[in-house]
mmCIF file of C-alpha atoms and ligand atoms in Angstrom:
data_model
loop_
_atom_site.group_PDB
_atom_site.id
_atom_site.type_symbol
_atom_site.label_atom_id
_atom_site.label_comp_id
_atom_site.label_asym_id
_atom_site.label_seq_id
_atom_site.Cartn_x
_atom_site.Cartn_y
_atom_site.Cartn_z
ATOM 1 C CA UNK A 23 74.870 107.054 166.404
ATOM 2 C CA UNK A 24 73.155 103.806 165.227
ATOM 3 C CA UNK A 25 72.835 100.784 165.698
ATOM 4 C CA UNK A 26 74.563 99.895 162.516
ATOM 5 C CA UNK A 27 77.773 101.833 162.768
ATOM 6 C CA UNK A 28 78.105 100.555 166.422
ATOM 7 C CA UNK A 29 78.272 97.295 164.354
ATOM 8 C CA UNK A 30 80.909 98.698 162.264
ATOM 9 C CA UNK A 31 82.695 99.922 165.131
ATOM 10 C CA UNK A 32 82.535 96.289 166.595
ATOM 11 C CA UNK A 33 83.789 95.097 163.412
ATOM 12 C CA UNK A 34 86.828 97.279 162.873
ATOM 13 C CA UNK A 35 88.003 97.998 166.819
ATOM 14 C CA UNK A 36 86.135 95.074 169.010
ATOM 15 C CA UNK A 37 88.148 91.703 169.538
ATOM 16 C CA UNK A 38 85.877 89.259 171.884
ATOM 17 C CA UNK A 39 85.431 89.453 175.585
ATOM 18 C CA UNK A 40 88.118 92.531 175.662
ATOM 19 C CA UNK A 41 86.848 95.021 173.920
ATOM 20 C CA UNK A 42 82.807 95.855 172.489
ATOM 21 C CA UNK A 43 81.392 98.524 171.855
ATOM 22 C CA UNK A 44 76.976 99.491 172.356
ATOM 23 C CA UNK A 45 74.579 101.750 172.473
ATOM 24 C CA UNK A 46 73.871 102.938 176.103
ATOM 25 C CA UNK A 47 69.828 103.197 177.178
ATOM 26 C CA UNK A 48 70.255 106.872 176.662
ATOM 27 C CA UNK A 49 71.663 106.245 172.829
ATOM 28 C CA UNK A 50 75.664 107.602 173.766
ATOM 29 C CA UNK A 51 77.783 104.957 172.151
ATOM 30 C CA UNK A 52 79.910 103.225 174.596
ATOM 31 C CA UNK A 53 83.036 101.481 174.851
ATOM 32 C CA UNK A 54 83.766 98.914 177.410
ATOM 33 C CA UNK A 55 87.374 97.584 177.851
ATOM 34 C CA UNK A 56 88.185 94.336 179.490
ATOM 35 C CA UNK A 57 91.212 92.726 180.971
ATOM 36 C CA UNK A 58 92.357 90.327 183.416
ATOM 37 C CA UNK A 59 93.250 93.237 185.750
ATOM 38 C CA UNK A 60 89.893 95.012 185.555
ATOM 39 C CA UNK A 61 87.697 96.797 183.468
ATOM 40 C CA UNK A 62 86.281 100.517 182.341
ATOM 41 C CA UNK A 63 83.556 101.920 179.958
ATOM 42 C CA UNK A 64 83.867 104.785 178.113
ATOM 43 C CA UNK A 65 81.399 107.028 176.362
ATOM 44 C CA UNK A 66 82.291 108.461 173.137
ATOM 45 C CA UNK A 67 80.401 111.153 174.180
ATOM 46 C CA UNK A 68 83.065 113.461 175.755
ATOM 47 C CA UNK A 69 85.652 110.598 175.584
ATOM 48 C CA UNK A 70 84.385 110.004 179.041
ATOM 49 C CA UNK A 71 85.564 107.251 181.426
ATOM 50 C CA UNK A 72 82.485 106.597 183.254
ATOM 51 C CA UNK A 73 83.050 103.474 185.042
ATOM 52 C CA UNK A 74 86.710 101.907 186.177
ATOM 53 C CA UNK A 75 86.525 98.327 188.556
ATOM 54 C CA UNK A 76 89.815 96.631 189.385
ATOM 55 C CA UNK A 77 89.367 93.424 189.777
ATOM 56 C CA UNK A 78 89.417 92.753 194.002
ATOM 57 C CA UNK A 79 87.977 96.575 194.327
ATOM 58 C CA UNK A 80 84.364 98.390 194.125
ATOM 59 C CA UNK A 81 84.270 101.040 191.694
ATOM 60 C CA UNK A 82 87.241 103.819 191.567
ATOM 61 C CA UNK A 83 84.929 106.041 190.116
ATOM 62 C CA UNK A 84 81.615 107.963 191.018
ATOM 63 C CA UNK A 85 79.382 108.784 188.439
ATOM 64 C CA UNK A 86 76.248 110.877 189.740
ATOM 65 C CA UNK A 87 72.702 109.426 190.233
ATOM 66 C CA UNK A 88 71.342 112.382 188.541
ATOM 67 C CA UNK A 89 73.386 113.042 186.075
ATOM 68 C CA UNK A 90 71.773 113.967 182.853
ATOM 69 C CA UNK A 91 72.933 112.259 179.742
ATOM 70 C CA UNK A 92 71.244 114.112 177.411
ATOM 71 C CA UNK A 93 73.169 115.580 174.152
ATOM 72 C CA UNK A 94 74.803 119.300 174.956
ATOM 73 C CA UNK A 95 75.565 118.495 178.916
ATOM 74 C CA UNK A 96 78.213 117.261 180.251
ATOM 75 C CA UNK A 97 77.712 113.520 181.775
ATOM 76 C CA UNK A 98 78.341 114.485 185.572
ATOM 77 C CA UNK A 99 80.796 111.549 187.066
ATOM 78 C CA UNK A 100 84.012 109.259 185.810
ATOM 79 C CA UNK A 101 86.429 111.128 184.540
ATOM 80 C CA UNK A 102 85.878 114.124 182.077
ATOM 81 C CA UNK A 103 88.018 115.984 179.886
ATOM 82 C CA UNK A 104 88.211 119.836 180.126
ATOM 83 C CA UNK A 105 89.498 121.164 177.064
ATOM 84 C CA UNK A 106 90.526 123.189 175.075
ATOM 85 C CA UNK A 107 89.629 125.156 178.308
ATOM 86 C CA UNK A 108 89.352 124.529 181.996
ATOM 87 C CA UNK A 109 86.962 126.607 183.649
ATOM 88 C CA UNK A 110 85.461 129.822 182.062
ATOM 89 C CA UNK A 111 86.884 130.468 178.707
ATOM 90 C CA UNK A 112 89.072 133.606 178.676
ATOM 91 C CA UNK A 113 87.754 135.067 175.528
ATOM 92 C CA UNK A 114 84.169 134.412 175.964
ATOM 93 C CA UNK A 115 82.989 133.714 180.067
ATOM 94 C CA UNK A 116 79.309 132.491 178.066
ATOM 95 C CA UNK A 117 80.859 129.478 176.541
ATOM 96 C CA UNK A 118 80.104 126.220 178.769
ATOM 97 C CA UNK A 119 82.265 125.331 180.838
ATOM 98 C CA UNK A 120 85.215 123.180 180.896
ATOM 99 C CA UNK A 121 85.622 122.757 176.884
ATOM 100 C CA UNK A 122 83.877 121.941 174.798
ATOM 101 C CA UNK A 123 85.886 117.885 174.493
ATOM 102 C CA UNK A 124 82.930 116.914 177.437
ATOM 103 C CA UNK A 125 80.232 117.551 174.898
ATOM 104 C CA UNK A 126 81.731 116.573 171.868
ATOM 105 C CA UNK A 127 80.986 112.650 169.690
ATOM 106 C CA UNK A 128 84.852 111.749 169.346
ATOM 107 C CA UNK A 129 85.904 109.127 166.825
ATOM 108 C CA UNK A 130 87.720 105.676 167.305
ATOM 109 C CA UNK A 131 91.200 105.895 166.344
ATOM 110 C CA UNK A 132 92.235 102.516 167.149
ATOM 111 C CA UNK A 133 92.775 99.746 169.716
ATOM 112 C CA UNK A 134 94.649 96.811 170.745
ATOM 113 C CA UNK A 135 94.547 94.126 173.326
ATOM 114 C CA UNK A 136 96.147 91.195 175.122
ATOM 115 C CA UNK A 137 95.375 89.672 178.282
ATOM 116 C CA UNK A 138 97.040 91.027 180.209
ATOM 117 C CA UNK A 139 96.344 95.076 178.428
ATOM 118 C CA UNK A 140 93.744 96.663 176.450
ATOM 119 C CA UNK A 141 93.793 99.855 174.847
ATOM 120 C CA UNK A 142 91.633 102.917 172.837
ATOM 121 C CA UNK A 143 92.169 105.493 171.532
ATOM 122 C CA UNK A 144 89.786 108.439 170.572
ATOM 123 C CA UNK A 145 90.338 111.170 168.540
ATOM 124 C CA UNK A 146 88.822 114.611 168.259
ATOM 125 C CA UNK A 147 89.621 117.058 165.118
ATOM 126 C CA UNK A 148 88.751 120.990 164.668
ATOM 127 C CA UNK A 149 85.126 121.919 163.070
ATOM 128 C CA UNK A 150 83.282 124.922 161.640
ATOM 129 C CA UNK A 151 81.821 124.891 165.131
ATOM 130 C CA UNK A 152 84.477 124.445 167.119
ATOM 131 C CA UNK A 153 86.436 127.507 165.348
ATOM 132 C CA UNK A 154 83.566 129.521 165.973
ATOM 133 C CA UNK A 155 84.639 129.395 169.761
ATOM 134 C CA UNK A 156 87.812 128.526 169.627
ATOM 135 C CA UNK A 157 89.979 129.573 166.469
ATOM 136 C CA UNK A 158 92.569 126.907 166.051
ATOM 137 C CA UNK A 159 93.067 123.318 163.679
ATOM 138 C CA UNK A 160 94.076 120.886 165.862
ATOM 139 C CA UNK A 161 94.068 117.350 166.592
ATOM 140 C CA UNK A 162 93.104 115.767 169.904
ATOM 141 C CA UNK A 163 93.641 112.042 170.899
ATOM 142 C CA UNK A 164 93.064 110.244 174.076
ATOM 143 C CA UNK A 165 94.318 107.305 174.688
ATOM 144 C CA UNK A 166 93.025 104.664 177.295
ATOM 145 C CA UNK A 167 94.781 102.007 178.925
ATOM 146 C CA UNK A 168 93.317 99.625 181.125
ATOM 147 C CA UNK A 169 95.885 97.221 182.865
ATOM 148 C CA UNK A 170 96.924 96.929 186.344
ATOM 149 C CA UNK A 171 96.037 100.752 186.113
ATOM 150 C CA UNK A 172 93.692 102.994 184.283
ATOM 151 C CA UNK A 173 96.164 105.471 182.270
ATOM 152 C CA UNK A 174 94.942 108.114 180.141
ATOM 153 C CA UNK A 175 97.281 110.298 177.776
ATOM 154 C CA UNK A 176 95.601 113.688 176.419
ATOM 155 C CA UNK A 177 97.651 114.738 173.413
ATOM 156 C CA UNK A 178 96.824 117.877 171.419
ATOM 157 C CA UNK A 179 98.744 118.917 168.050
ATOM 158 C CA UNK A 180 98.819 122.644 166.954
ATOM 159 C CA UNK A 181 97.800 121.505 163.219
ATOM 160 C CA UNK A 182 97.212 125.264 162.209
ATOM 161 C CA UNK A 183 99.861 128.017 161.348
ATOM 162 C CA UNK A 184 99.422 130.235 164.455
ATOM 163 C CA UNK A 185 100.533 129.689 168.028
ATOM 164 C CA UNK A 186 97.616 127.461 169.970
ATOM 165 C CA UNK A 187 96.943 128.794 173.609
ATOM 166 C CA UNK A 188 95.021 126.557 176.000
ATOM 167 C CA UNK A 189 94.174 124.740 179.320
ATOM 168 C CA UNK A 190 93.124 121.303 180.240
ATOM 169 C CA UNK A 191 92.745 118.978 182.616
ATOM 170 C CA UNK A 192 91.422 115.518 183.886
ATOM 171 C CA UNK A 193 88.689 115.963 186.143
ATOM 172 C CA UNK A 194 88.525 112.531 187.856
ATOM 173 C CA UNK A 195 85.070 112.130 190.276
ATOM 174 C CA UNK A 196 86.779 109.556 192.711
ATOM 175 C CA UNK A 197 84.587 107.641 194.436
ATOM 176 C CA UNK A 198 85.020 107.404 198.239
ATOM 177 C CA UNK A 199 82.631 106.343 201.263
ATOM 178 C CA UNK A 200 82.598 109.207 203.524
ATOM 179 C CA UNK A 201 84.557 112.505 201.905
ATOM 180 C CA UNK A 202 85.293 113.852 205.742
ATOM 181 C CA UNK A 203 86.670 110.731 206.137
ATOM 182 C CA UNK A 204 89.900 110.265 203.614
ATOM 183 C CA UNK A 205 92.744 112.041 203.453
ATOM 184 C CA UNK A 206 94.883 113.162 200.292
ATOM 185 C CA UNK A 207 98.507 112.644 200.586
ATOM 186 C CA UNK A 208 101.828 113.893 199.145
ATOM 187 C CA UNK A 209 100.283 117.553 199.012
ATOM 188 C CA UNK A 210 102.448 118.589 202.391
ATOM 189 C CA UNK A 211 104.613 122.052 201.560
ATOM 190 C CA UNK A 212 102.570 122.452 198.029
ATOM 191 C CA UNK A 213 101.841 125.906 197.061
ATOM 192 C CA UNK A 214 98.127 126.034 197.460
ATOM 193 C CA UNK A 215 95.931 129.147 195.342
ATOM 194 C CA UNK A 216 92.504 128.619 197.086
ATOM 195 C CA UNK A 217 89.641 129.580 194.610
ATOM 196 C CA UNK A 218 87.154 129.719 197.383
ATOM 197 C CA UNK A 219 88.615 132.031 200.024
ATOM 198 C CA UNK A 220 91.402 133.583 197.422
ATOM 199 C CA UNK A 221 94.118 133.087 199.714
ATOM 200 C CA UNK A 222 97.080 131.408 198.437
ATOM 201 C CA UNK A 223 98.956 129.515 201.300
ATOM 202 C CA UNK A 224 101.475 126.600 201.996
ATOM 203 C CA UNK A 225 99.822 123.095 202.437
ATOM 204 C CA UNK A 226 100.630 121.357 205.983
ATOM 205 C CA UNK A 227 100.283 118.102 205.896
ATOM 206 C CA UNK A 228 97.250 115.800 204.527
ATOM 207 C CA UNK A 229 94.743 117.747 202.920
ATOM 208 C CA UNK A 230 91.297 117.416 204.746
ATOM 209 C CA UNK A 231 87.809 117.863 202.761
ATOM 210 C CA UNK A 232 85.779 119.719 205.726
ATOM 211 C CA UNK A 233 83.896 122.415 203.455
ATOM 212 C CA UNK A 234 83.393 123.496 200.020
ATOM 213 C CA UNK A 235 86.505 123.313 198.378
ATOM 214 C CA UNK A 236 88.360 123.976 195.172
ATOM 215 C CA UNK A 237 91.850 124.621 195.402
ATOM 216 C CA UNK A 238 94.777 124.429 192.708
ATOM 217 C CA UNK A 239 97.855 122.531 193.980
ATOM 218 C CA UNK A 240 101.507 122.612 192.984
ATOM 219 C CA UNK A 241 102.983 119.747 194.230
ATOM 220 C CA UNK A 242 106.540 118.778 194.886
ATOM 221 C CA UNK A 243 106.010 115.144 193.435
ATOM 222 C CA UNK A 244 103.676 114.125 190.118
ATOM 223 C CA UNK A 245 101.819 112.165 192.744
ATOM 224 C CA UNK A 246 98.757 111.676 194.911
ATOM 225 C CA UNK A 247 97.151 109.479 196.942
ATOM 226 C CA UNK A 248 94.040 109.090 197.999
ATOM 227 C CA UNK A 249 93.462 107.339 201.377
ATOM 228 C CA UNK A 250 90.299 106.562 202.459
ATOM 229 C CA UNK A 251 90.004 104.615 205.765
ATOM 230 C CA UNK A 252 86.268 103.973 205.498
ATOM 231 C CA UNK A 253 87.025 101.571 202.697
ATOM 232 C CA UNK A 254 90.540 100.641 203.873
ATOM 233 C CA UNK A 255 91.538 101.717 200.328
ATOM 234 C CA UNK A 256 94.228 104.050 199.004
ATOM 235 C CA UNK A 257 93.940 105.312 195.553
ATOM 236 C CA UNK A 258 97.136 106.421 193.683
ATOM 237 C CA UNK A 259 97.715 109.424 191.132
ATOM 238 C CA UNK A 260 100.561 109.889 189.452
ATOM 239 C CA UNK A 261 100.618 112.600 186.553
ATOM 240 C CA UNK A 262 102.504 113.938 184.133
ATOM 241 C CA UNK A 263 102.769 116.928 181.756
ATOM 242 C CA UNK A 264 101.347 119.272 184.507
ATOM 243 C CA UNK A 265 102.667 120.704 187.972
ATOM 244 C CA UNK A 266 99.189 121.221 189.095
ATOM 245 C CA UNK A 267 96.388 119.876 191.274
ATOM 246 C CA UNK A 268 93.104 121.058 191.129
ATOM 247 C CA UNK A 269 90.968 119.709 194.400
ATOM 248 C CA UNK A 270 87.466 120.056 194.101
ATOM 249 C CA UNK A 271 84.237 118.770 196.636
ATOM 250 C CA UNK A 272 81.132 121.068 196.031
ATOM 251 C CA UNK A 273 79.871 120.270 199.786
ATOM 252 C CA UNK A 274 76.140 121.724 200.353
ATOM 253 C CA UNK A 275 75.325 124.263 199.043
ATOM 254 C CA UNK A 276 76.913 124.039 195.357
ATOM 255 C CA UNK A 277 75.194 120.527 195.603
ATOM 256 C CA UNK A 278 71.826 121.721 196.028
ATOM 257 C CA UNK A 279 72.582 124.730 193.690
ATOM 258 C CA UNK A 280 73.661 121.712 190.665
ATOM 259 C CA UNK A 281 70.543 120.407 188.696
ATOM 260 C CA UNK A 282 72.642 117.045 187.782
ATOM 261 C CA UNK A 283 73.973 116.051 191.201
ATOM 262 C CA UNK A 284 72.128 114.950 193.915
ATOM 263 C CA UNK A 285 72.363 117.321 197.164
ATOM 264 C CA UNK A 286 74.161 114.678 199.468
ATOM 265 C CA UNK A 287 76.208 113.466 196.660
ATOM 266 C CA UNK A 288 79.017 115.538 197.910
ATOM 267 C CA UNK A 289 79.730 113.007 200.963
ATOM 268 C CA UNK A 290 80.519 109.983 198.091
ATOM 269 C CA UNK A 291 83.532 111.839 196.085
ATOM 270 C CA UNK A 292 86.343 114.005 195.534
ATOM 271 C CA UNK A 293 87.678 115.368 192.558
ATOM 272 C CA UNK A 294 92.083 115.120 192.468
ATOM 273 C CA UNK A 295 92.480 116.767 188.996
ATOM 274 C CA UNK A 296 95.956 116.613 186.912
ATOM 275 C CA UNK A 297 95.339 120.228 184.804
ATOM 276 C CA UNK A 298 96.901 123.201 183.370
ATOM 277 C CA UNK A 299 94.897 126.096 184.646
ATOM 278 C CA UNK A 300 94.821 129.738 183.659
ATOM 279 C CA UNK A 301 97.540 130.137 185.932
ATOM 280 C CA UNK A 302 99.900 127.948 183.722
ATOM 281 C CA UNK A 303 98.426 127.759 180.319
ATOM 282 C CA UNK A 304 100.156 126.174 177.495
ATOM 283 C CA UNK A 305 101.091 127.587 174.002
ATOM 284 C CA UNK A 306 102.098 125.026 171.332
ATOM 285 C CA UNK A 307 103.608 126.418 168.169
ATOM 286 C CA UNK A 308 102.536 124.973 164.894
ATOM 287 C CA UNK A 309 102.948 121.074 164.769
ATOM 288 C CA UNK A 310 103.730 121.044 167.999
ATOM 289 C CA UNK A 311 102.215 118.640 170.651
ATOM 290 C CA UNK A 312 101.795 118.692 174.515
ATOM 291 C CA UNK A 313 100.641 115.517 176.338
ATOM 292 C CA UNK A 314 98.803 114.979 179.859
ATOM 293 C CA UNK A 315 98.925 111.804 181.188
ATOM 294 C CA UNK A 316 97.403 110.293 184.381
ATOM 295 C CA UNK A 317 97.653 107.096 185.743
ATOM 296 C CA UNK A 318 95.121 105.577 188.400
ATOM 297 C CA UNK A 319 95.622 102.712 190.483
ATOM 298 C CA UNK A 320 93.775 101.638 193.437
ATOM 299 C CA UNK A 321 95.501 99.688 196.575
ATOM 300 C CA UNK A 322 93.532 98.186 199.654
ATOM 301 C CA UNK A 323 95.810 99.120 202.967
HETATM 302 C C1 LIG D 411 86.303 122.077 189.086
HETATM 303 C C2 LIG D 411 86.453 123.560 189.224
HETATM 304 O O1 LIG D 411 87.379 121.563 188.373
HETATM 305 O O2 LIG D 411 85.098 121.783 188.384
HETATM 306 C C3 LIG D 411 85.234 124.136 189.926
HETATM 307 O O3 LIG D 411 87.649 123.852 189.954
HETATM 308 C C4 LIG D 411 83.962 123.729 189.194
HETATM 309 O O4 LIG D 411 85.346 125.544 189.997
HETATM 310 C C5 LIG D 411 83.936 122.219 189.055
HETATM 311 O O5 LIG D 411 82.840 124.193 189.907
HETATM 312 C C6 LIG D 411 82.720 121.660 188.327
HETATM 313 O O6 LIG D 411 82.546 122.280 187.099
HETATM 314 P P1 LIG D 411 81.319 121.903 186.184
HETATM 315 O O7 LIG D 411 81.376 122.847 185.015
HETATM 316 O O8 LIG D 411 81.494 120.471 185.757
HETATM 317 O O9 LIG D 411 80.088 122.072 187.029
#
């Protein structure tokens, strides 16, 4: 993008101290969002969160020292959006990743402020390329909302004439000071499918980050917390349009093993991620739409 359509951007969707809109040092366009309640930048590249900062807190969010920022990778940190696939792709296990949303320029859609709320929204539409891997019209929008929370809301429309099958999720990094020192809450009695050891078991209790773990949750409640007594600071999750968790902390060796994250990064987050897996994928019939929605909000105890 240049420098002259982040001008026009500026023009049509920026309103003063609230909302602008620049070119980062590694030329991603980015969006930064300001209120009286905090504030969050977002790359347009992968419709990324990549920083959120209540105002009274240090940031909610880690984004990795080493994280690339280079065209075609994902940016490793904030909050990216797996889709229209989490994981490996079913049809093809050599497609990247996650989606291809995380590497894709979306467009501005629109936004609105106040004091007290501001708000974007981003928009992603089907391409010749993006049929080549995944064979469906459709229309993608996130929108952001940064007030006394950070909410996103993930909508996809089936805008072709055949049923649409696919998964998603939010993949929040949250940023805490010691990950063997929180504990998530409101997991206790969840059915737990544990994508390490491939046992699926009944959660008792808080759930512990003591090794490598990624784990899909089904909850009772649409909420989690995360409490984390090094920085005397709980961080709530409540979701919608899912019944599952995903909990994620590479620890060591998957650390050292991942080019763009440093090897002790593992001890500063913990991914709590709202998603649809394979194990409950969605189908949306023509013109119809599905939306995941996630609301953040950080408390000190
Ligand atoms: C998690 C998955 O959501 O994302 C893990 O459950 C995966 O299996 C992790 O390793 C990171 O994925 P990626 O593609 O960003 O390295």
């Amino acid at each position: 993008m240049t420098q002259h359509e982040i001008d026009k951007l500026n023009k049509r969707f920026g309103a003063k101290v609230r909302i602008g809109f620049r070119l980062d040092s590694c030329g991603f366009p980015v969006a930064a969002l300001v209120c009286k309640y905090g504030s969050a930048e977002i790359s347009l590249y992968g419709a990324q969160v990549m920083t959120y900062r209540p105002v009274g807190h240090g940031p909610v969010l880690f984004l990795s020292k080493k994280s690339e920022f280079a065209e075609g990778k994902p940016i490793r940190g904030g909050i990216p959006i797996c889709w229209p696939w989490f994981g490996k792709s079913k049809t093809d296990s050599s497609l990247p990743s996650h989606g291809f949303a995380r590497t894709s320029l979306w467009q501005v859609v629109s936004s609105s402020y106040s004091d007290e709320v501001v708000e974007l929204t981003l928009g992603l539409v089907d391409t010749p390329e993006s049929k080549a891997i995944f064979p469906y019209a459709f229309a993608a929008q996130l929108r952001i909302t940064v007030s006394q929370s950070l909410k996103l809301q993930l909508t996809t429309r089936n805008a072709g004439i055949a049923p649409m099958s696919l998964t998603e999720a939010f993949h929040p990094y949250f940023r805490v000071m010691r990950a063997t020192n929180i504990a998530i809450q409101d997991l206790d009695g969840a059915k737990v499918d544990d994508r390490v050891t491939g046992e699926q078991s009944i959660q008792q209790g808080e759930v512990r980050i003591t090794g490598e773990t990624d784990r899909i949750y089904f909850p009772k409640q649409a909420h989690a917390a995360i409490a984390d007594a090094s920085l005397n600071r709980t961080i709530d999750i409540v979701f919608n349009g899912t019944k599952s968790l995903v909990v994620w902390n590479p620890w060591i060796e998957k650390s050292q093993q991942m080019p763009d994250f440093g090897d002790d990064e593992y001890t500063q987050m913990v991914c709590v991620e709202p998603a649809n897996t394979d194990l409950t994928p969605l189908t949306l019939k023509p013109g119809d739409r599905h939306t995941l929605e996630m609301t953040i909000q950080a408390k000190l105890n």
